[in-house]
Tab-separated table of C-alpha atoms and ligand atoms in Angstrom:
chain	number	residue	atom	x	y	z
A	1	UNK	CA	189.570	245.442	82.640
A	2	UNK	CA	192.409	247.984	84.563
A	3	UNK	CA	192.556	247.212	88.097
A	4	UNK	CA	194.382	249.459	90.171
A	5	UNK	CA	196.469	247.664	92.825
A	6	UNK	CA	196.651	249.467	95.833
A	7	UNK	CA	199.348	248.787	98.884
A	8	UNK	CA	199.291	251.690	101.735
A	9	UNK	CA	201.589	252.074	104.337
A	10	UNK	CA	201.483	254.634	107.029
A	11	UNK	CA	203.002	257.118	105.225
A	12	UNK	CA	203.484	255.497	101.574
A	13	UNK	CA	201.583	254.112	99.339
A	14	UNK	CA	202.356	252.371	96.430
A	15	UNK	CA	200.463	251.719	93.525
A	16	UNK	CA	200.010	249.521	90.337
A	17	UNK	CA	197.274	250.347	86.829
A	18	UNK	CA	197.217	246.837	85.583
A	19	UNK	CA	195.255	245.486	82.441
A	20	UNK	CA	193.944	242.014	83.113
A	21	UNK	CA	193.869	240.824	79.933
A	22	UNK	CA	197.743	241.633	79.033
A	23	UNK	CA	198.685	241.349	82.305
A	24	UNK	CA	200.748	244.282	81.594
A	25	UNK	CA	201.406	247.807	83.951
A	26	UNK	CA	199.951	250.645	82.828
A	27	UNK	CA	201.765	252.690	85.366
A	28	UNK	CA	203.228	252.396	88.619
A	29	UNK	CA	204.539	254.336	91.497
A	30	UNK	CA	204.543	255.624	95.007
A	31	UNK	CA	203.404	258.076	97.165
A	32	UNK	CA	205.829	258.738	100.072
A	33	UNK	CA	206.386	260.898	103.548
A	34	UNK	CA	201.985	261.393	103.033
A	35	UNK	CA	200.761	263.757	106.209
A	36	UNK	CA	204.713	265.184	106.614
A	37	UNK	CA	205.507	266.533	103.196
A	38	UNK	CA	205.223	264.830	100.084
A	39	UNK	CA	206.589	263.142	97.169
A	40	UNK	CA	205.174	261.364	94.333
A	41	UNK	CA	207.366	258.636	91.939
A	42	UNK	CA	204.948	258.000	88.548
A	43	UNK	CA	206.268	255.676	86.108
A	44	UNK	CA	203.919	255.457	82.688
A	45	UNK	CA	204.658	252.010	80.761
A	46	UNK	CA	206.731	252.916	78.097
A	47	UNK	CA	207.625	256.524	79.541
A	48	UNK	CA	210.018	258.623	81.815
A	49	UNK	CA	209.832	258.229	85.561
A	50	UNK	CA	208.586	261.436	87.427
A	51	UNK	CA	209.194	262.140	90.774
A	52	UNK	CA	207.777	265.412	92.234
A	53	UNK	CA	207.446	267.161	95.487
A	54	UNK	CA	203.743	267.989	96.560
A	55	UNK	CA	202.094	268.409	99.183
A	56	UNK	CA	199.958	265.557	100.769
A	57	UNK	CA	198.795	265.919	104.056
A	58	UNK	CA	196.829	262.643	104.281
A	59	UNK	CA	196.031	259.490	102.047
A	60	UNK	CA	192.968	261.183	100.452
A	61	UNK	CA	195.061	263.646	99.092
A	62	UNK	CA	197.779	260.816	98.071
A	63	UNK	CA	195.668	259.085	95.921
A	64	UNK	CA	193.616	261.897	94.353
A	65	UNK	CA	197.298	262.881	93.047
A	66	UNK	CA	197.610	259.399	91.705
A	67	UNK	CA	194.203	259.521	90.082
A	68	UNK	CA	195.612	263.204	88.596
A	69	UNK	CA	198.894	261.568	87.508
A	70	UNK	CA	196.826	258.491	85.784
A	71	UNK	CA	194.433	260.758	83.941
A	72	UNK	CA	196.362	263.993	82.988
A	73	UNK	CA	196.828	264.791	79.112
A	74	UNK	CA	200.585	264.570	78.549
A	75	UNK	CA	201.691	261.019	80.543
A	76	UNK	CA	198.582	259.713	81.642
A	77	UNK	CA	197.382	256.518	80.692
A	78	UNK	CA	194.119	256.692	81.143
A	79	UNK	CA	190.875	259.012	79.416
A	80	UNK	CA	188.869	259.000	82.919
A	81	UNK	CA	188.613	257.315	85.865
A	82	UNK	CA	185.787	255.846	84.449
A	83	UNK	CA	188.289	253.107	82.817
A	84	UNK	CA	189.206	252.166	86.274
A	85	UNK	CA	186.996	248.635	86.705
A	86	UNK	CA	187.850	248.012	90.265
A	87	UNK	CA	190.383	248.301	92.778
A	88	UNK	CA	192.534	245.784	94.455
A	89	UNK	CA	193.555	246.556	97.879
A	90	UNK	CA	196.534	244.467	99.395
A	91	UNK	CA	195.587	243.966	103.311
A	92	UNK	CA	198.294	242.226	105.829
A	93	UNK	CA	196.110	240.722	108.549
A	94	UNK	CA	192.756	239.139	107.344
A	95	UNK	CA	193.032	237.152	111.098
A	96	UNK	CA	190.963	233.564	110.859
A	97	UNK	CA	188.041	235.832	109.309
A	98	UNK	CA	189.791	235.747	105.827
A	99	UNK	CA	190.639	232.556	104.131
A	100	UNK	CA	190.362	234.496	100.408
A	101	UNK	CA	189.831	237.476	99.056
A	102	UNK	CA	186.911	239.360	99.344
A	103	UNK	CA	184.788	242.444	97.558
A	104	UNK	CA	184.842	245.237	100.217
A	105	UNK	CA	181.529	246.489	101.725
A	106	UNK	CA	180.805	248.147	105.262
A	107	UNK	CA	180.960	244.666	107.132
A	108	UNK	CA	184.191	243.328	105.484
A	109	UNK	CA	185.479	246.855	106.733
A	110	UNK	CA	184.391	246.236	110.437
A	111	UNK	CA	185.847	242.703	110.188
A	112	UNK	CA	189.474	243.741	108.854
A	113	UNK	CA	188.940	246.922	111.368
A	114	UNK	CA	188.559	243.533	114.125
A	115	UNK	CA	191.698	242.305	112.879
A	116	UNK	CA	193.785	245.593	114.104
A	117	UNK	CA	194.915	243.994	117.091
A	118	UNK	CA	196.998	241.867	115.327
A	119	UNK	CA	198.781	244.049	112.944
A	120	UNK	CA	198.312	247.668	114.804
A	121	UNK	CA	201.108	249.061	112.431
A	122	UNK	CA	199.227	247.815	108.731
A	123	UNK	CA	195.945	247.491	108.673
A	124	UNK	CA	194.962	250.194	110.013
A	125	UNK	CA	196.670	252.182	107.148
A	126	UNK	CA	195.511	249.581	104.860
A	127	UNK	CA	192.225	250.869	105.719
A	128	UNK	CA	193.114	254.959	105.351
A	129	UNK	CA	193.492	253.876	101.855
A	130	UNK	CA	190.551	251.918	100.845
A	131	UNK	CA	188.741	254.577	102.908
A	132	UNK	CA	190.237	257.281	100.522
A	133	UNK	CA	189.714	255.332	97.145
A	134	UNK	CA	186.288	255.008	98.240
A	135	UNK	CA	185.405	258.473	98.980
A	136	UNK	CA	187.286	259.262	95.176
A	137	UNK	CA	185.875	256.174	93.280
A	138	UNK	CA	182.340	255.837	95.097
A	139	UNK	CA	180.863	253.435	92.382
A	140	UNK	CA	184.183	251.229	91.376
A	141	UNK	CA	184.338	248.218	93.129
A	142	UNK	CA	186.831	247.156	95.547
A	143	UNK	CA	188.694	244.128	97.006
A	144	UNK	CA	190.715	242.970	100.023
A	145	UNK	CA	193.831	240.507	99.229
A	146	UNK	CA	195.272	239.745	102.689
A	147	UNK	CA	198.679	238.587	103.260
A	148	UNK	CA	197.414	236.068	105.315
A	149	UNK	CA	194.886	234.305	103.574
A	150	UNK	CA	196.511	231.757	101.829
A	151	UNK	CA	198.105	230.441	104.842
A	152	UNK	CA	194.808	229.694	105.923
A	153	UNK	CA	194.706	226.077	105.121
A	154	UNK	CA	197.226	225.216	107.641
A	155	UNK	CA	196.222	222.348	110.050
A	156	UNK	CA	196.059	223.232	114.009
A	157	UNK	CA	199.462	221.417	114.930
A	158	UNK	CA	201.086	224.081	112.522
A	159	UNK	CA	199.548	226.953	113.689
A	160	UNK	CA	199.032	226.468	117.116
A	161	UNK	CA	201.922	227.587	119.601
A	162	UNK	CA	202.725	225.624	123.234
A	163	UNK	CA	200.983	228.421	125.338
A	164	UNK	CA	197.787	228.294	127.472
A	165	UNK	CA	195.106	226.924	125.076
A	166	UNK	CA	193.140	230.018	126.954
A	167	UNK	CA	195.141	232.411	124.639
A	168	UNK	CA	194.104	231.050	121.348
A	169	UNK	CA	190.724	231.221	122.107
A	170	UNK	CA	190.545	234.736	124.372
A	171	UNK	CA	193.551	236.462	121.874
A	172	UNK	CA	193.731	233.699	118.952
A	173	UNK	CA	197.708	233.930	119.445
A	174	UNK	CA	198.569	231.100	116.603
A	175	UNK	CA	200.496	231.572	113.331
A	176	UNK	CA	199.216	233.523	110.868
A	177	UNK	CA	202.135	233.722	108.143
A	178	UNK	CA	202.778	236.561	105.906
A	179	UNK	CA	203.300	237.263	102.165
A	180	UNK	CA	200.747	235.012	101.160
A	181	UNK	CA	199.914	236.417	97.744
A	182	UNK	CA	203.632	235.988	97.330
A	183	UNK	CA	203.491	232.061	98.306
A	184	UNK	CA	200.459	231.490	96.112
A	185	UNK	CA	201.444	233.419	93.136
A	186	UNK	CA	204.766	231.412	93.260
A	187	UNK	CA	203.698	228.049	94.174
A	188	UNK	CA	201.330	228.053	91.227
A	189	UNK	CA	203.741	229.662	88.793
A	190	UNK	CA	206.483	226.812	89.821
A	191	UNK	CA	203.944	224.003	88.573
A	192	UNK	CA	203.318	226.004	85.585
A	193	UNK	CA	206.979	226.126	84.693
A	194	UNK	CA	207.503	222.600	85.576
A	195	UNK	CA	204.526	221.563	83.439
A	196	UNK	CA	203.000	219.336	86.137
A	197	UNK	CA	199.324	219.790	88.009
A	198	UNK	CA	199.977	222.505	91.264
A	199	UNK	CA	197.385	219.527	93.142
A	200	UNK	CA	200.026	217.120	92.437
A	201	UNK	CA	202.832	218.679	93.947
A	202	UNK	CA	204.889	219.238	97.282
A	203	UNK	CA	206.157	223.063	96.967
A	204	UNK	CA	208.644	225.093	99.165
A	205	UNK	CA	208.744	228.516	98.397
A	206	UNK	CA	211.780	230.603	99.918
A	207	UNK	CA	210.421	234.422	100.014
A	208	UNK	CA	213.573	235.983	100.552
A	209	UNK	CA	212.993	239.757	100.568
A	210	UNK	CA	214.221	242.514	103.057
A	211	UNK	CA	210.974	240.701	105.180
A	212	UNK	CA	211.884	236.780	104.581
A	213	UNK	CA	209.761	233.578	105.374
A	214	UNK	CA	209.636	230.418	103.937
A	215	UNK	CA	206.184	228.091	103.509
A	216	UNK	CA	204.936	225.174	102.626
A	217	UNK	CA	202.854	223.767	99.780
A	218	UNK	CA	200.958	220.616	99.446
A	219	UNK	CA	198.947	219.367	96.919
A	220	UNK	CA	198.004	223.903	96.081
A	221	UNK	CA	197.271	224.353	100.239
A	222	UNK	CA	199.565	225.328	102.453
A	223	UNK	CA	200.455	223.399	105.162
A	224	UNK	CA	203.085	225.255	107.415
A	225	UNK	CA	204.813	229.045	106.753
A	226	UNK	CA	207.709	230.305	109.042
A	227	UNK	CA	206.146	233.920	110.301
A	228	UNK	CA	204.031	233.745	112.706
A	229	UNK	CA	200.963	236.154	115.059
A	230	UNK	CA	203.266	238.478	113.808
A	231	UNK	CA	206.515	238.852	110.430
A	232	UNK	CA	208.867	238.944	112.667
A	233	UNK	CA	209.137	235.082	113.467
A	234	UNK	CA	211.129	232.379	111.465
A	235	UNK	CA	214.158	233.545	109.066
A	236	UNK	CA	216.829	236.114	109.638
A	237	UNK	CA	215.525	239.073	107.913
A	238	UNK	CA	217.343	242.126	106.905
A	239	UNK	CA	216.619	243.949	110.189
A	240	UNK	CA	214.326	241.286	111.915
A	241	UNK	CA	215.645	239.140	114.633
A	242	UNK	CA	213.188	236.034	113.023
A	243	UNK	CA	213.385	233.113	115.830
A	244	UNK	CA	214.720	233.711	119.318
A	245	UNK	CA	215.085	232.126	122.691
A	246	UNK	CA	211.650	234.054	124.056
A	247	UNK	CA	214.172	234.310	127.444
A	248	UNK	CA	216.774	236.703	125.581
A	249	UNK	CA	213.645	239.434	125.389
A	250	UNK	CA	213.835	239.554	129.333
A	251	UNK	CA	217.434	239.269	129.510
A	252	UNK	CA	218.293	242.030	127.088
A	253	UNK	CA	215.477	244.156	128.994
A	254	UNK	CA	217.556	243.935	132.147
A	255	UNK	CA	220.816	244.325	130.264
A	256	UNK	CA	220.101	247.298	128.390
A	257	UNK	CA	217.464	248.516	130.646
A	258	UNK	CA	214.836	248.718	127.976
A	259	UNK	CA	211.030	248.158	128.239
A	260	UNK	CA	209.155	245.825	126.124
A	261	UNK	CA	209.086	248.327	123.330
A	262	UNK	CA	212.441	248.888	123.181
A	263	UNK	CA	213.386	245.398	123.359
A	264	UNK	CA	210.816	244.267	120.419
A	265	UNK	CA	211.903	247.626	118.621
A	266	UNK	CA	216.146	245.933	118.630
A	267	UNK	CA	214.124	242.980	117.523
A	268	UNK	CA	212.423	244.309	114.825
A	269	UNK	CA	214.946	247.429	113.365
A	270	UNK	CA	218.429	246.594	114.853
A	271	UNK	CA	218.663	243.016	114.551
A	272	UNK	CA	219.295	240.078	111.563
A	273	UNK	CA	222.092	241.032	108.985
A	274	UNK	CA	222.441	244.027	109.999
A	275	UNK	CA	222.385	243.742	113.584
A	276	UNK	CA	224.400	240.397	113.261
A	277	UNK	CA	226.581	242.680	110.833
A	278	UNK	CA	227.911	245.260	113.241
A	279	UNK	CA	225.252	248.038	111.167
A	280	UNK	CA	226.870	247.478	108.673
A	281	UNK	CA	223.922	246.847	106.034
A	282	UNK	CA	220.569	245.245	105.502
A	283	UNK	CA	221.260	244.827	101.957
A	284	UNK	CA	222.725	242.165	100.938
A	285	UNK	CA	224.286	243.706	98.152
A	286	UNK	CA	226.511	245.629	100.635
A	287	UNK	CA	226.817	242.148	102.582
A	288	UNK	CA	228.102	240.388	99.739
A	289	UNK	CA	230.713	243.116	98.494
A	290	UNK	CA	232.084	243.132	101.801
A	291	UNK	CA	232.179	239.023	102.382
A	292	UNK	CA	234.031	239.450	99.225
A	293	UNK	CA	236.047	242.002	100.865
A	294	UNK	CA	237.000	239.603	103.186
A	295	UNK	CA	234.471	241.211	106.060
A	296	UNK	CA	234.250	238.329	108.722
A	297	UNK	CA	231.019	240.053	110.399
A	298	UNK	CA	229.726	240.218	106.762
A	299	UNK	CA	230.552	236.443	106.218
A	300	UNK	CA	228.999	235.353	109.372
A	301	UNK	CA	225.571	236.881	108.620
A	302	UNK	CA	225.280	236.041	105.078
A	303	UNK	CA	226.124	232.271	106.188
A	304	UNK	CA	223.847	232.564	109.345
A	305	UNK	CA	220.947	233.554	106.803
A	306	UNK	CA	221.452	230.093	104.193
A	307	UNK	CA	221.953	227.856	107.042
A	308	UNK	CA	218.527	229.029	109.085
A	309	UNK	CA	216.964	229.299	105.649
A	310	UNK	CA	218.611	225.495	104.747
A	311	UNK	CA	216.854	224.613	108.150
A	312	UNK	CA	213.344	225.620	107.459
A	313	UNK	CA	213.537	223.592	103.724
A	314	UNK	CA	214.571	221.061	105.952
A	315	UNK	CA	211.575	221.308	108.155
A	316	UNK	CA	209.189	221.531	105.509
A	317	UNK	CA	210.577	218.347	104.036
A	318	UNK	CA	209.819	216.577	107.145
A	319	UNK	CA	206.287	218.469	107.273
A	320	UNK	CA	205.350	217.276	103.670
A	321	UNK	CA	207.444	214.070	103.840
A	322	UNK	CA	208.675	214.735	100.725
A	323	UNK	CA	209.238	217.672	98.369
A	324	UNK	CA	209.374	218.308	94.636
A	325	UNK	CA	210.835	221.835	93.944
A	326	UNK	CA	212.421	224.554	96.103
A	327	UNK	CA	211.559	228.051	94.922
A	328	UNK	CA	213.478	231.473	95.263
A	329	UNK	CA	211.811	234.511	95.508
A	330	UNK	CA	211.614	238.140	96.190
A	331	UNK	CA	214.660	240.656	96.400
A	332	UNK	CA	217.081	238.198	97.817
A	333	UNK	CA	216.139	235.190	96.310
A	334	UNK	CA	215.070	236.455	93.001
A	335	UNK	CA	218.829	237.974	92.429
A	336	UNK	CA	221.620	237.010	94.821
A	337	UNK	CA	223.314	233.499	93.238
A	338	UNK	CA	225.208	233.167	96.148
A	339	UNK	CA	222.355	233.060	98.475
A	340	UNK	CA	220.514	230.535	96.334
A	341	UNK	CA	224.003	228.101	96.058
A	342	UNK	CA	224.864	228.805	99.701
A	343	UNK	CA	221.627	227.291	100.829
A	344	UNK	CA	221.127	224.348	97.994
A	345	UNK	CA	224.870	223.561	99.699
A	346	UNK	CA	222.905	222.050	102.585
A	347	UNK	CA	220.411	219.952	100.569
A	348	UNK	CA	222.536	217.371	99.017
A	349	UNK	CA	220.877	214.875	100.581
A	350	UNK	CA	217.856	215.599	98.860
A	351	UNK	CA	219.326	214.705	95.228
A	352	UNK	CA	219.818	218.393	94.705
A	353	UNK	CA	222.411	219.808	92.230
A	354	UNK	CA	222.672	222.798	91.060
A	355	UNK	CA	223.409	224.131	87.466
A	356	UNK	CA	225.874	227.106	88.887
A	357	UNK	CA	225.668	228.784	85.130
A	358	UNK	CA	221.595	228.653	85.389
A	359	UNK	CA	222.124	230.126	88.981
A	360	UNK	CA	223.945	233.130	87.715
A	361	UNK	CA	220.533	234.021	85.755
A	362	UNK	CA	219.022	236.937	87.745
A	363	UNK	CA	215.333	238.216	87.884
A	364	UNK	CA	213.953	235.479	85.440
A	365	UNK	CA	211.568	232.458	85.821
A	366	UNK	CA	214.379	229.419	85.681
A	367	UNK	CA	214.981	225.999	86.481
A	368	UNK	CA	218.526	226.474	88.190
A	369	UNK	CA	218.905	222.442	89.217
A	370	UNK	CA	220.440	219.829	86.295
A	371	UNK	CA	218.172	217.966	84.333
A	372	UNK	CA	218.937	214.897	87.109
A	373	UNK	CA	217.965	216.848	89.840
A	374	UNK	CA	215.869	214.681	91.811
A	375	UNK	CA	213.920	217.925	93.342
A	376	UNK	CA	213.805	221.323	91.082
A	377	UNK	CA	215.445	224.184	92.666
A	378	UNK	CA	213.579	227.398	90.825
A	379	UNK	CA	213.643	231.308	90.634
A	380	UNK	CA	210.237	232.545	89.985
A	381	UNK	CA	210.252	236.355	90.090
A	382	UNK	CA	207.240	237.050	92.606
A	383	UNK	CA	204.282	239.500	91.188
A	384	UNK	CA	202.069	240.439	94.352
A	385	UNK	CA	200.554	243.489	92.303
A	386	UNK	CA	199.779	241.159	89.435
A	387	UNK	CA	198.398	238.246	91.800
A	388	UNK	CA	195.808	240.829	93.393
A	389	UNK	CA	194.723	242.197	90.517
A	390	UNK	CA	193.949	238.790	89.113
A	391	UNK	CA	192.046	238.021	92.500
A	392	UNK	CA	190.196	241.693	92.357
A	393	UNK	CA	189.302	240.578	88.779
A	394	UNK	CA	188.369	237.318	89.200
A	395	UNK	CA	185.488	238.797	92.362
A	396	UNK	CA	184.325	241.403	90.598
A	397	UNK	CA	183.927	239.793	86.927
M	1	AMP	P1	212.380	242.960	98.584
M	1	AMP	O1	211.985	243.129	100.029
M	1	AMP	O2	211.812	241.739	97.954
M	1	AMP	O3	212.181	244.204	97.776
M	1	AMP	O4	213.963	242.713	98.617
M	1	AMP	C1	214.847	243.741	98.974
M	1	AMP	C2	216.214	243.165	99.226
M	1	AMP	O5	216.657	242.400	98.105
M	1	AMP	C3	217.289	244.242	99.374
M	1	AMP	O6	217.357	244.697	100.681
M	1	AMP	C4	218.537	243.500	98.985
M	1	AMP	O7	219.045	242.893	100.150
M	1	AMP	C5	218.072	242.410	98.054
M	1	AMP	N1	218.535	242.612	96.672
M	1	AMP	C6	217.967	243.355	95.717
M	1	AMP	N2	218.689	243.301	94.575
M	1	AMP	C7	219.735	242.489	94.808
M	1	AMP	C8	220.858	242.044	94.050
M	1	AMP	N3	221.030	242.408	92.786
M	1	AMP	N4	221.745	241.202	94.653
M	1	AMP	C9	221.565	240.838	95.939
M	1	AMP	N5	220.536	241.225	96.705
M	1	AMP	C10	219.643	242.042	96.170
């Protein structure tokens, strides 16, 4: 079956044509700057990338150009839409309402529509686009993966905060966590490589991305994830603050004489490595050519990052007394050695050595600990398009 993976911003949207039984992309691209101009990146498998201007002036528009793109004579990939066997839509907040994924009708739509509150800048363009693909593809079925759902199994003295119990129940302020597709696609494909049963197993997967969090898995369930009600708790992200003395929030709002927006907007856009890097960069690319450069700003962040990142394995140790393999993942952890090595520095005490040749290997599923390793130290490449379109496939089937 081709599933087309859907993942819609406010003004982008990216998407994936998948077959289910290769597992292979068909094509993938984005849509960006929908409703203020317009630009559309198509990649066939096999072909030339294409990036064109056009006008889009919403997310209807955005994907019917897609569905053009997909279908056309010369690159397309497909003969009609007709091929198209359903369509997987990536949601971030699912709430307490979502534990899985679910085939969309008009009541899942008024329940992720209930979850707005709690991510007012995603889901409510998560739901311009499955709005769209429905008005285009009125007969293919559709499914909501949320970002949140696999972090679901976490007990109450995880996800409950110290606040008023009054505000869980009235506002159900608790931890959600983020990236879970991520975190289950991962976990799963680390007992794979290992060869051992995922049920058997005490997992700690390190999503380290431009958005970062780290989470815990126990016998395939999670049991703790550092984001929290919203993804800008735990690590030091690439513009994120992550954890914080709540007090600085007042403190910089008298400073600086900002309100509460502008305070959670330094939070959110001018803060971790490249706040704590002067502006100088988010990537850590740029980070790590100027540490190397002998940038002490540069240095500072980069070690600020492995040492809260060290702190959270360390956690999640405690939390799962115990812990078999350590996972890297996304941007950061999928590619930067030094990042991987800087934090594995700090868990010597868990048996943990790494193979610094295996740890040069970028962007590949690896075992980067020596064969004595008492815990595995892994880098499994994450696949969040492929992970939804293996849920979408495995509802509507
Ligand atoms: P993601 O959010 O998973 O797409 O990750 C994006 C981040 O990964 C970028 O901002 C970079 O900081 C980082 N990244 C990507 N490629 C590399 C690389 N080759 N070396 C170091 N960091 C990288």
């Amino acid at each position: 079956m081709k599933i087309l993976v859907i993942n819609c911003g406010s003004s982008s949207l990216k998407y994936q044509l998948i077959d289910s039984e290769t597992e292979e992309w068909l094509a993938k691209g984005l849509c960006e700057r929908i409703g203020i101009d317009g630009r559309i990146v198509y990649t066939p498998a096999g072909g030339e990338k294409e990036i064109k201007e056009s006008p889009m002036p919403d997310h209807t528009n955005a994907i019917k150009l897609v569905l053009e793109y997909l279908t056309n004579d010369k690159t397309g990939v497909l003969k009609s839409l007709d091929e198209i066997g359903a369509v997987g839509h990536r949601i971030v907040h699912g709430g307490e309402k979502f534990a899985s994924s679910v085939v969309i009708n008009d009541e899942v739509i008024k329940a992720i529509e209930e979850c707005n509150d709690l991510a007012p800048l995603h889901n409510p363009a998560n739901l311009i686009g499955i709005d769209a693909c429905r008005k285009l593809m009125p007969t293919t079925p559709m499914v909501a993966v949320f970002d949140t759902a696999f972090h679901q199994t976490m007990p109450e003295k995880a996800y409950l905060y110290g606040l008023p119990n009054s505000y869980y129940e009235k506002y159900k302020i608790r931890r959600y966590g983020f990236h879970g597709t991520s975190h289950s696609y991962v976990s799963k494909r680390c007992a794979d490589v290992l060869g051992k049963k995922y049920e058997d197993l005490k997992i700690i997967v390190c999503h380290l991305g431009n958005g970062a969090s780290v989470s815990a898995v126990k016998n395939g369930k999670c049991v703790d994830t550092s984001m929290g009600l919203t993804p800008l708790e735990g690590l030091i992200m690439g513009t994120r603050s992550g954890d914080l003395d709540p007090a600085i929030l007042e403190f910089i709002a008298k400073k600086e004489n900002l309100d509460i927006t502008g305070v959670m907007n330094i939070l959110n856009k001018k803060s971790g490595v490249y706040g704590m890097s002067g502006e100088l960069s988010s990537d850590f690319r740029d980070l790590e050519d100027a540490h190397n450069a002998g940038n002490k700003l540069a240095t500072q962040a980069l070690e600020a990052f492995c040492y809260r990142t060290a702190k959270y394995v360390g956690a999640y140790v405690a939390a799962m007394n115990g812990v078999d393999a350590i996972c890297f993942t996304a941007g950061i952890g999928e590619n930067a050695g030094i990042v991987r090595s800087m934090v594995c520095e700090y868990l010597g005490y868990l048996g943990i050595t790494v193979d610094e040749e295996k740890n040069k290997i970028r962007g590949e599923e690896v075992i980067f600990s020596t064969p004595d390793s008492k815990v595995k130290t892994l880098i499994i490449p994450t696949n969040e398009e492929l992970a939804i379109a293996r849920e979408t496939v495995a509802l509507v089937k």
